[in-house]
Amino acid sequence: MLLKLSELVLRDLERLAWIEALDTGKPITTARNDIKVLARYFEYYGGAADKVLGDVIPFEPGYSVKVVREPHGVTAHIIPWNYPVQMLGRSIAPALAMGNACVVKPAEDASLSSLEVAVLALEAGFPAGALNVVTGWGAQAGAALSAHPGVNYISFTGSPRVGALVQQAAALNSVPVCLELGGKSPQLVFADADLDRAATTVVKAITQNTGQTCSAGSRVLVERSIFDSFMRKVAAGFEQLRIGVPEEDADLGPVINARQRQTVERYVAQAEQDGIALLGRAPLRDELRKQGHFVAPAVFGPVPADHPLAQEEVFGPVLAALVFDTEDEAVALANNTPYGLAAGIWTRDGDRFARLANRLVTGQCFINCYGAGGGVELPFGGTKRSGHGREKGLLALDEMSTTKTIVHFHG
Ligand code: NAD
């Protein structure tokens, strides 16, 4: 049924992409890509569903012991608005593969694609009740779902503040929770790196989806000897970005709503007020300023390590550049936020990237690349305030199931 659902999503790709683009403001090419990723989630976990094995455990003479995987039962999935269908697929595909019945609470700003996918699930043959979508405000529908005694597992993707509320509600029912929260992910750039490739990736990692990506590369830490020259390349990248409505298919669209725009503008205003140099900014047409929640991507630096722009998640296209002298200092800066979701290392020195990959406190570490969440196949999730639990890859099948140990005495 998951494989069939994957086919149906691809059949309806164009319609689903426009629904997603119009609901979120994404450029249409980005929305099309999101729908392809959704199909890939259903394909990947549909393919995995009949390959989940148990264990046989050697025990005392006369006993046979096996461990089998079982579904949690009813799983709740509270998802955000930044990548509505990608988050939906990431969460429900492994849950359905393991035999759970899912109740989804999409974000109030972007519920349409979840509803469409639920209709397609019926066409794919899922029985009524296997995939349910409950729309509504977070504080009402989301809170009710988190506290519901009939729910056996909760997957939450969103802000740390709401994640804590969900975990508290789940604790009262002794229900396990997977929390995918925010990040302040660093990219470490050393003088010996391929600086052109690094600069292009650094720009993309903070501006794709208008910076509304939990694993956005929102900090770039640059070795002092190349700070000015490297940041000129990054600034040039910002200045070339095109911003527009979905049908213009620009590099980025608006942020999701007025509140998010105000948040981004507040961080930018604070950086300017505190005298941090603006290194580059994308041009934003006047008519866009007036017509929607558009913000101009901007890069500031050097940003002091304790400044809010270097510590807090903006969730918009604003990059904080920091400077370091030594490898130790780079590691200390990289680990010096409450978060630990993703990190990038740019160097040609193999010993150095091996050392750094060990020392960075992060759920994913990219070397001479940056995946902003990586592929469907790659386990993903946070450390520290970025959350706990793992999604994506085969590990998600463990996350979305529990075990039963069966002990048989036969003499
Ligand atoms: P949010 O936490 O306000 O909302 C997320 C979801 O939770 C929505 O569906 C919302 O309706 C629901 N919700 C709100 N209040 C609730 C409550 N009291 N009880 C239960 N559910 C409730 O987050 P947001 O502002 O919509 O999204 C942005 C945040 O999400 C950012 O911090 C971002 O980093 C994070 N995020 C993380 C990931 C990840 O994979 N780690 C992915 C996307 C977004």
Coordinates of C-alpha atoms and ligand atoms in Angstrom, one line a residue, residues 77-83 87 90 105-109 136-147 156-163 165-166 169 179-183 211-215 256-257 259-260 313-315 339 341 380-382 386-387 391, ligand 1:
H77 CA 2.3 13.1 14.4
I78 CA 2.4 16.8 15.0
I79 CA 4.1 18.5 12.1
P80 CA 5.2 22.1 11.3
W81 CA 4.6 24.3 8.3
N82 CA 8.1 24.6 6.8
Y83 CA 8.1 21.4 4.7
M87 CA 7.6 16.2 7.4
R90 CA 9.2 11.4 7.2
K105 CA -2.0 17.2 13.3
P106 CA -0.6 19.3 10.5
A107 CA 0.4 23.0 11.1
E108 CA -2.5 25.4 11.0
D109 CA -0.7 27.5 8.3
G136 CA -6.8 22.7 14.1
W137 CA -4.9 25.2 16.3
G138 CA -1.9 23.8 18.1
A139 CA -3.0 24.8 21.6
Q140 CA -6.3 23.0 21.0
A141 CA -6.1 20.1 18.5
G142 CA -2.3 19.6 19.1
A143 CA -2.6 19.7 22.9
A144 CA -5.6 17.4 22.9
L145 CA -3.8 14.9 20.7
S146 CA -0.6 15.0 22.9
A147 CA -2.7 14.3 26.1
F156 CA 6.6 16.0 17.3
T157 CA 8.4 18.3 14.9
G158 CA 8.4 22.0 15.8
S159 CA 9.7 24.5 18.3
P160 CA 11.5 23.6 21.5
R161 CA 8.9 25.4 23.6
V162 CA 6.0 23.4 22.2
G163 CA 8.1 20.2 22.2
L165 CA 4.7 20.9 26.4
V166 CA 4.1 17.8 24.2
A169 CA 1.6 15.8 28.3
L179 CA 11.2 15.4 19.4
E180 CA 12.6 17.0 16.3
L181 CA 13.2 20.6 17.4
G182 CA 15.3 23.5 16.0
G183 CA 19.0 24.1 15.4
G211 CA 15.8 29.8 5.9
Q212 CA 12.8 28.0 7.4
T213 CA 14.7 24.7 7.7
C214 CA 15.4 23.1 11.1
S215 CA 18.9 22.0 9.9
I256 CA 5.1 31.6 6.1
N257 CA 3.3 34.4 8.0
R259 CA 4.7 36.6 12.9
Q260 CA 7.6 34.8 11.2
E313 CA 17.3 30.1 15.9
V314 CA 16.0 32.8 13.6
F315 CA 14.2 30.4 11.2
Y339 CA 21.4 23.1 19.9
L341 CA 21.3 19.1 14.9
F380 CA 18.4 12.3 11.3
G381 CA 17.7 13.9 14.7
G382 CA 19.1 16.1 17.4
S386 CA 17.5 20.0 19.2
G387 CA 15.6 17.0 20.5
E391 CA 13.8 9.6 12.0
Ligands
NAD1 P1 5.4 25.2 16.7 O1 6.1 24.4 17.7 O2 4.6 26.4 17.1 O3 4.3 24.3 15.9 C1 4.6 23.0 15.4 C2 3.3 22.2 15.5 O4 2.9 22.0 16.8 C3 2.1 22.7 14.7 O5 1.4 21.7 14.1 C4 1.3 23.4 15.8 O6 0.0 23.5 15.5 C5 1.6 22.4 17.0 N1 1.3 23.0 18.3 C6 1.4 24.3 18.7 N2 1.1 24.4 20.0 C7 0.9 23.1 20.5 C8 0.6 22.6 21.8 N3 0.4 23.4 22.8 N4 0.4 21.3 21.9 C9 0.6 20.5 20.8 N5 0.9 20.9 19.6 C10 1.0 22.2 19.4 O7 6.5 25.5 15.6 P2 6.4 26.4 14.4 O8 6.6 27.8 14.8 O9 5.1 26.1 13.6 O10 7.7 25.8 13.5 C11 8.9 26.3 13.6 C12 9.8 25.5 14.6 O11 9.8 24.2 14.2 C13 11.2 26.0 14.5 O12 11.8 26.1 15.8 C14 12.0 24.9 13.8 O13 13.3 24.7 14.0 C15 11.2 23.7 14.2 N6 11.3 22.6 13.2 C16 12.1 21.6 13.4 C17 12.3 20.6 12.5 C18 13.2 19.4 12.7 O14 13.1 18.4 12.0 N7 14.0 19.3 13.7 C19 11.6 20.6 11.3 C20 10.8 21.7 11.1 C21 10.6 22.7 12.0

